[in-house]
Coordinates of C-alpha atoms in Angstrom, one line a residue:
D3 CA -0.1 -0.4 -0.1
S4 CA 0.9 3.5 -0.6
D5 CA 1.0 4.2 3.2
G6 CA 3.9 1.2 3.3
K7 CA 1.0 -1.4 5.3
K8 CA 0.2 -4.6 3.9
S9 CA -3.2 -5.9 3.1
A10 CA -4.8 -8.7 3.9
L11 CA -4.6 -10.0 0.1
N12 CA -4.1 -14.2 0.5
I13 CA -1.5 -14.1 -1.8
T14 CA 2.5 -14.2 -1.9
A15 CA 4.5 -13.1 -4.9
S16 CA 8.1 -14.8 -5.7
Y17 CA 11.0 -15.0 -8.0
D18 CA 12.8 -18.2 -8.5
A19 CA 16.0 -16.8 -10.3
V20 CA 17.5 -20.7 -11.3
S21 CA 14.3 -20.4 -13.9
D22 CA 13.7 -17.0 -14.6
A23 CA 10.2 -17.3 -13.0
F24 CA 7.8 -14.6 -11.4
S25 CA 5.1 -16.5 -9.8
I26 CA 1.6 -15.0 -7.7
V27 CA -0.2 -17.5 -5.4
N28 CA -3.0 -17.3 -3.8
T29 CA -2.9 -19.0 -0.1
K30 CA -6.3 -19.7 0.2
S31 CA -8.0 -22.9 -2.1
G32 CA -11.0 -23.2 -4.2
S33 CA -13.1 -21.4 -6.9
D34 CA -14.6 -18.6 -5.2
N35 CA -10.8 -17.7 -4.3
K36 CA -9.2 -15.6 -7.6
V37 CA -5.4 -13.7 -8.2
S38 CA -6.4 -10.5 -10.0
L39 CA -3.5 -8.1 -11.7
S40 CA -4.8 -4.6 -12.5
V41 CA -2.6 -2.1 -14.4
D42 CA -3.0 1.4 -14.4
T43 CA -1.8 2.0 -18.4
G44 CA -2.1 6.0 -18.6
A45 CA -4.3 7.5 -20.8
G46 CA -3.4 7.2 -24.5
S47 CA -1.4 4.2 -23.6
A48 CA -3.9 1.8 -23.1
A49 CA -3.4 -0.4 -25.9
D50 CA 0.6 -0.3 -25.9
T51 CA 0.7 -1.5 -22.5
T52 CA -1.6 -4.0 -23.3
A53 CA 0.4 -5.6 -25.6
L54 CA 3.7 -5.6 -23.1
L55 CA 2.0 -7.1 -20.4
N56 CA 1.0 -10.3 -22.9
N57 CA 4.2 -10.5 -24.4
L58 CA 5.3 -11.4 -20.1
K59 CA 3.2 -14.4 -21.2
L60 CA 1.8 -15.0 -17.5
G61 CA 0.2 -18.6 -16.9
Q62 CA -2.1 -20.5 -15.1
V63 CA -0.4 -23.6 -13.0
S64 CA -2.5 -26.7 -12.9
G65 CA -1.0 -30.1 -11.9
G66 CA 2.2 -29.2 -12.2
A67 CA 2.1 -27.4 -15.7
I68 CA 1.5 -24.1 -16.9
S69 CA -1.6 -23.3 -19.1
A70 CA -1.2 -21.3 -22.1
P71 CA -0.7 -17.2 -21.7
L72 CA -3.1 -15.7 -20.3
S73 CA -4.5 -12.7 -21.9
F74 CA -4.7 -9.1 -20.0
T75 CA -8.1 -7.1 -21.4
A76 CA -8.2 -3.5 -21.5
A77 CA -10.9 -1.4 -19.9
G78 CA -10.5 2.9 -20.1
T79 CA -6.7 3.3 -18.3
T80 CA -6.6 -0.4 -17.0
S81 CA -5.5 -3.1 -17.8
T82 CA -6.6 -6.5 -15.8
L83 CA -6.1 -9.9 -15.8
E84 CA -7.6 -12.4 -13.5
A85 CA -6.9 -16.2 -12.6
A86 CA -9.5 -18.3 -10.7
G87 CA -9.1 -21.5 -8.8
T88 CA -10.8 -24.6 -8.8
N89 CA -12.7 -26.7 -6.4
A90 CA -10.6 -30.4 -5.9
S91 CA -12.2 -33.5 -6.9
V92 CA -10.9 -36.8 -5.4
K93 CA -11.7 -40.7 -5.5
V94 CA -11.0 -42.7 -2.4
D95 CA -11.4 -46.5 -2.6
G96 CA -13.9 -46.3 -5.5
R97 CA -15.8 -43.2 -4.9
T98 CA -15.8 -39.6 -6.2
Y99 CA -15.7 -36.8 -3.8
T100 CA -16.0 -33.4 -5.8
D101 CA -16.2 -29.2 -5.0
L102 CA -14.0 -29.6 -2.1
Q103 CA -13.7 -26.0 -1.1
D104 CA -10.6 -26.2 1.0
N105 CA -8.6 -29.1 -0.4
K106 CA -9.5 -31.6 2.8
L107 CA -11.3 -34.6 3.0
Q108 CA -12.8 -36.4 5.9
V109 CA -13.6 -40.5 5.3
N110 CA -14.0 -42.9 8.2
G111 CA -12.2 -40.9 10.7
V112 CA -9.2 -40.0 8.6
T113 CA -8.6 -36.5 7.2
Y114 CA -7.5 -36.2 3.9
T115 CA -5.5 -33.0 3.3
F116 CA -4.4 -32.7 -0.9
K117 CA -1.3 -30.8 -1.1
K118 CA -1.1 -30.5 -5.2
A119 CA -3.5 -32.6 -7.9
T120 CA -2.0 -35.4 -10.0
P121 CA -1.9 -36.2 -13.7
A122 CA -5.6 -38.2 -14.6
G123 CA -5.8 -41.7 -14.3
T124 CA -2.8 -41.6 -11.8
T125 CA -2.9 -43.0 -8.3
A126 CA -1.7 -42.3 -4.7
Q127 CA -1.4 -45.0 -2.7
V128 CA -2.2 -43.5 1.3
T129 CA -0.7 -45.9 4.7
I130 CA -2.4 -44.7 8.0
A131 CA -0.6 -45.9 10.4
Q132 CA -1.7 -46.1 14.6
D133 CA -1.1 -43.1 16.7
Q134 CA 0.4 -44.8 19.7
E135 CA 1.0 -42.1 22.0
K136 CA -2.8 -41.3 21.2
L137 CA -3.6 -44.9 22.2
V138 CA -1.7 -45.2 25.2
E139 CA -3.5 -42.0 26.3
N140 CA -7.0 -43.1 25.9
V141 CA -6.1 -46.3 27.7
K142 CA -4.6 -44.4 31.1
K143 CA -7.8 -42.8 30.6
F144 CA -10.0 -45.3 30.4
V145 CA -8.4 -46.9 33.9
E146 CA -8.9 -43.8 35.4
D147 CA -12.3 -43.2 35.1
Y148 CA -12.8 -46.6 35.6
N149 CA -11.3 -46.3 39.1
K150 CA -13.3 -43.6 40.1
L151 CA -16.3 -44.7 39.1
L152 CA -16.0 -47.6 41.0
D153 CA -14.4 -46.0 44.1
D154 CA -17.4 -43.2 43.7
L155 CA -20.2 -46.5 43.9
H156 CA -17.7 -48.3 46.6
G157 CA -18.5 -44.5 48.8
R158 CA -22.2 -45.2 48.3
Y159 CA -22.6 -48.4 49.0
N160 CA -20.8 -48.6 51.9
N161 CA -21.5 -45.6 53.5
N162 CA -23.3 -46.6 57.0
K163 CA -26.4 -44.1 58.3
Y164 CA -25.7 -42.5 61.4
P165 CA -28.4 -44.0 63.8
D166 CA -29.3 -40.9 65.5
Y167 CA -30.3 -38.7 62.6
E168 CA -34.3 -39.3 61.7
V169 CA -35.9 -36.8 59.2
L170 CA -37.0 -33.7 60.9
T171 CA -40.5 -32.5 61.0
K172 CA -41.8 -29.1 59.8
E173 CA -41.9 -28.1 63.4
Q174 CA -38.4 -29.1 64.4
E175 CA -37.0 -27.3 61.6
A176 CA -38.7 -23.9 62.3
S177 CA -36.7 -24.3 65.1
M178 CA -33.5 -25.0 63.9
S179 CA -31.6 -22.5 61.3
H180 CA -31.1 -22.9 57.3
E181 CA -27.4 -24.3 58.4
Q182 CA -28.3 -26.0 61.0
V183 CA -31.5 -27.8 59.2
E184 CA -28.6 -28.6 56.1
K185 CA -26.4 -30.0 58.3
W186 CA -29.4 -32.5 59.7
N187 CA -30.5 -33.7 56.3
E188 CA -26.9 -34.1 55.2
R189 CA -27.0 -36.9 57.6
A190 CA -30.3 -38.1 57.8
K191 CA -30.0 -39.1 54.2
S192 CA -26.8 -41.5 54.8
G193 CA -26.8 -44.6 54.0
L194 CA -29.7 -44.3 51.7
L195 CA -27.6 -46.8 49.6
Y196 CA -25.8 -48.8 51.8
R197 CA -25.5 -52.2 50.6
D198 CA -28.0 -51.7 47.8
G199 CA -28.3 -54.4 45.8
Y200 CA -28.9 -52.7 42.4
L201 CA -25.2 -50.9 43.4
R202 CA -24.4 -54.3 43.9
S203 CA -25.0 -55.9 40.5
I204 CA -23.3 -52.6 39.0
I205 CA -20.0 -53.8 40.4
S206 CA -20.0 -57.1 40.0
D207 CA -20.9 -56.3 36.4
M208 CA -17.9 -53.8 35.7
R209 CA -15.6 -56.0 37.1
D210 CA -16.9 -59.0 34.9
A211 CA -16.5 -56.8 32.2
V212 CA -13.0 -56.0 32.8
T213 CA -11.7 -59.5 33.9
N214 CA -13.4 -61.9 31.1
R215 CA -11.7 -62.7 27.8
V216 CA -12.7 -61.1 24.7
G217 CA -13.5 -63.8 22.1
S218 CA -13.7 -62.3 18.6
A219 CA -9.4 -60.5 19.7
P220 CA -7.3 -62.9 18.3
G221 CA -4.0 -64.2 19.3
R222 CA -2.3 -63.9 22.5
Y223 CA -4.0 -60.3 22.8
N224 CA -7.6 -61.1 23.9
N225 CA -8.2 -59.8 27.3
L226 CA -6.6 -56.5 29.6
A227 CA -3.9 -58.8 31.3
A228 CA -2.9 -59.5 28.4
I229 CA -1.7 -56.2 27.8
G230 CA -0.7 -54.9 31.1
I231 CA -4.4 -53.7 32.9
T232 CA -5.0 -56.2 36.3
S233 CA -6.3 -55.8 38.9
K234 CA -4.6 -54.3 42.2
D235 CA -6.8 -54.8 44.9
Q236 CA -9.9 -56.7 46.2
S237 CA -12.5 -53.5 45.5
G238 CA -11.0 -54.3 41.6
H239 CA -9.2 -51.2 41.2
L240 CA -6.8 -51.4 37.9
Q241 CA -4.0 -50.5 37.3
L242 CA -1.7 -50.4 34.5
D243 CA 2.2 -51.8 33.1
E244 CA 2.9 -48.6 30.7
N245 CA 5.8 -51.0 28.7
K246 CA 3.1 -54.0 28.7
L247 CA 0.9 -51.4 26.9
R248 CA 2.9 -50.5 24.6
T249 CA 5.1 -53.9 23.4
A250 CA 1.0 -55.1 22.9
I251 CA 0.1 -52.0 20.4
A252 CA 3.5 -52.3 18.6
A253 CA 2.6 -56.1 17.9
E254 CA -0.9 -55.8 17.4
P255 CA -2.6 -52.4 17.7
D256 CA -5.8 -53.8 15.7
A257 CA -6.3 -56.5 18.3
V258 CA -6.0 -54.1 21.2
N259 CA -8.7 -52.0 19.6
Q260 CA -10.6 -55.0 19.4
I261 CA -10.4 -55.5 23.1
F262 CA -12.1 -52.6 24.1
S263 CA -14.1 -51.1 21.1
H264 CA -15.7 -54.1 19.2
T265 CA -19.0 -54.4 18.8
D266 CA -20.2 -57.9 18.1
D267 CA -22.9 -58.3 14.9
D268 CA -24.9 -60.9 17.2
D269 CA -24.7 -59.1 20.1
N270 CA -23.0 -61.5 22.0
Y271 CA -21.1 -60.4 25.2
G272 CA -18.5 -62.7 25.0
D273 CA -17.1 -60.9 22.0
N274 CA -17.8 -57.4 22.6
G275 CA -14.9 -55.5 23.4
V276 CA -14.6 -54.2 27.3
A277 CA -16.0 -50.3 26.1
T278 CA -19.0 -51.9 24.6
R279 CA -19.9 -54.4 27.3
L280 CA -19.6 -52.0 29.9
A281 CA -21.7 -49.9 27.7
E282 CA -24.2 -52.7 27.6
R283 CA -24.0 -53.8 31.2
L284 CA -24.2 -50.1 33.0
G285 CA -27.4 -48.9 30.2
K286 CA -29.3 -52.1 31.5
R287 CA -29.0 -51.5 35.0
M288 CA -30.1 -48.1 34.7
E289 CA -32.8 -48.6 33.5
S290 CA -33.7 -51.3 36.2
L291 CA -32.9 -48.7 38.5
K292 CA -35.2 -45.9 36.7
N293 CA -37.6 -48.5 36.3
H294 CA -37.5 -48.8 40.3
A295 CA -36.5 -45.3 41.3
G296 CA -37.6 -43.2 38.7
I297 CA -35.9 -40.3 37.6
T298 CA -37.6 -37.4 38.5
A299 CA -39.0 -36.2 41.8
N300 CA -42.3 -36.7 40.5
K301 CA -44.2 -39.7 41.7
S302 CA -46.8 -40.6 38.8
D303 CA -43.5 -41.7 36.6
R304 CA -44.7 -45.0 37.0
S305 CA -41.7 -46.3 38.8
E306 CA -41.8 -48.7 41.1
L307 CA -41.5 -46.7 44.5
G308 CA -43.6 -44.1 42.7
K309 CA -46.0 -46.9 42.9
L310 CA -45.8 -47.4 46.4
I311 CA -45.7 -43.9 47.5
E312 CA -48.6 -43.2 45.9
S313 CA -49.9 -46.6 47.4
Y314 CA -49.1 -44.7 50.7
E315 CA -50.5 -41.5 50.3
K316 CA -54.3 -43.8 49.2
Q317 CA -53.9 -45.9 52.9
M318 CA -52.8 -41.8 54.4
S319 CA -56.1 -40.5 52.9
D320 CA -58.0 -43.6 53.2
F321 CA -56.9 -43.9 57.2
K322 CA -58.2 -40.2 57.5
Q323 CA -61.5 -40.6 55.8
L324 CA -62.0 -43.2 58.3
M325 CA -61.2 -41.2 61.3
S326 CA -63.2 -37.9 60.0
S327 CA -65.9 -40.8 59.9
F328 CA -65.5 -42.1 63.3
E329 CA -64.9 -38.4 65.1
N330 CA -68.6 -37.9 63.3
Q331 CA -70.0 -41.1 64.6
L332 CA -69.1 -40.2 68.0
Y333 CA -70.3 -36.3 68.0
K334 CA -73.4 -38.0 66.8
K335 CA -72.9 -40.3 70.1
Y336 CA -72.3 -37.6 72.2
N337 CA -75.2 -35.6 70.9
A338 CA -77.8 -38.2 71.3
M339 CA -76.1 -38.7 75.2
E340 CA -76.6 -34.9 75.8
E341 CA -79.7 -34.8 74.7
A342 CA -81.0 -37.5 76.7
I343 CA -79.4 -36.2 79.7
S344 CA -81.6 -33.0 79.3
K345 CA -84.5 -34.7 79.1
L346 CA -83.9 -37.2 82.3
S347 CA -82.9 -34.0 84.4
S348 CA -86.4 -32.0 83.2
Q349 CA -88.2 -35.2 84.0
F350 CA -86.2 -35.4 87.5
G351 CA -87.3 -31.9 87.6
F352 CA -90.2 -32.4 87.5
F353 CA -91.3 -35.5 89.7
S354 CA -89.1 -33.6 92.5
G355 CA -91.3 -30.7 92.1
Q356 CA -94.7 -33.1 92.9

């Protein structure tokens, strides 16, 4: 620019002394990105300047070859040349993908970035290698998350109840501060899942999922212990031998993946990977827990506990009606008795006055 500042033109210009070639390259890609050159020829010399520019024989590079010379167009006192890119078209595994604006394509989780065009009919061989470091980090994260979940479940399963903290009545809450009520209720709610059968089943399912072999995994790498993941205590926490894991990944990376993520087409539990087993079993346990306890505080969710609460509320309502009816009967009998006593008193007074 005239003020010495650079504009965001998205182009780079360079001169190659060896080939004696000057190039202008658009740093973006696709048909919407263009390189345009405009030269102010001055009044009366437009034709001569345009002829001079055309003699430079500027061409467009495509597939490593330079096209026929492009022509400048004169308009008034300006000569202009414009060259536009084209969207990429590529065939991957027999399928053609067109109009790739940014020269990138993602297929089956693999991102391809196309650097240059190749002649028609030319095949490019792509070799995809396993990212071992990423796989190791994922396995370490799995072990860490598994142990955290197991700790949380064991904590709730073994959390005993404070025997001296019953649920507060409204009268008791009214006589206490807000902070006192919160602390009391926290202890009153302790032990709600102590030795809970649902939690015991979930913990058992987790152990089963990580200890049994994966039937679909080939060769010697067919269980977690074979790739360095073993149980380190009676609670079932996992520990990782990273060296053993790296050895397994280097030898059979596909088998390591299969141990974790394989999903059997026939839904055979023994052939499913560890992560698939966990997702399946925990999903079923959560569904059972939802049917038992519900997922909201609304008792009308048709869960087992919701129905039980409704049953108790109906019994309480029926008992209140029974008590109200009994109370009314007593009032009627009391009134009848008072009337009888009043009549007897009147009769006694009559006879006494004779």
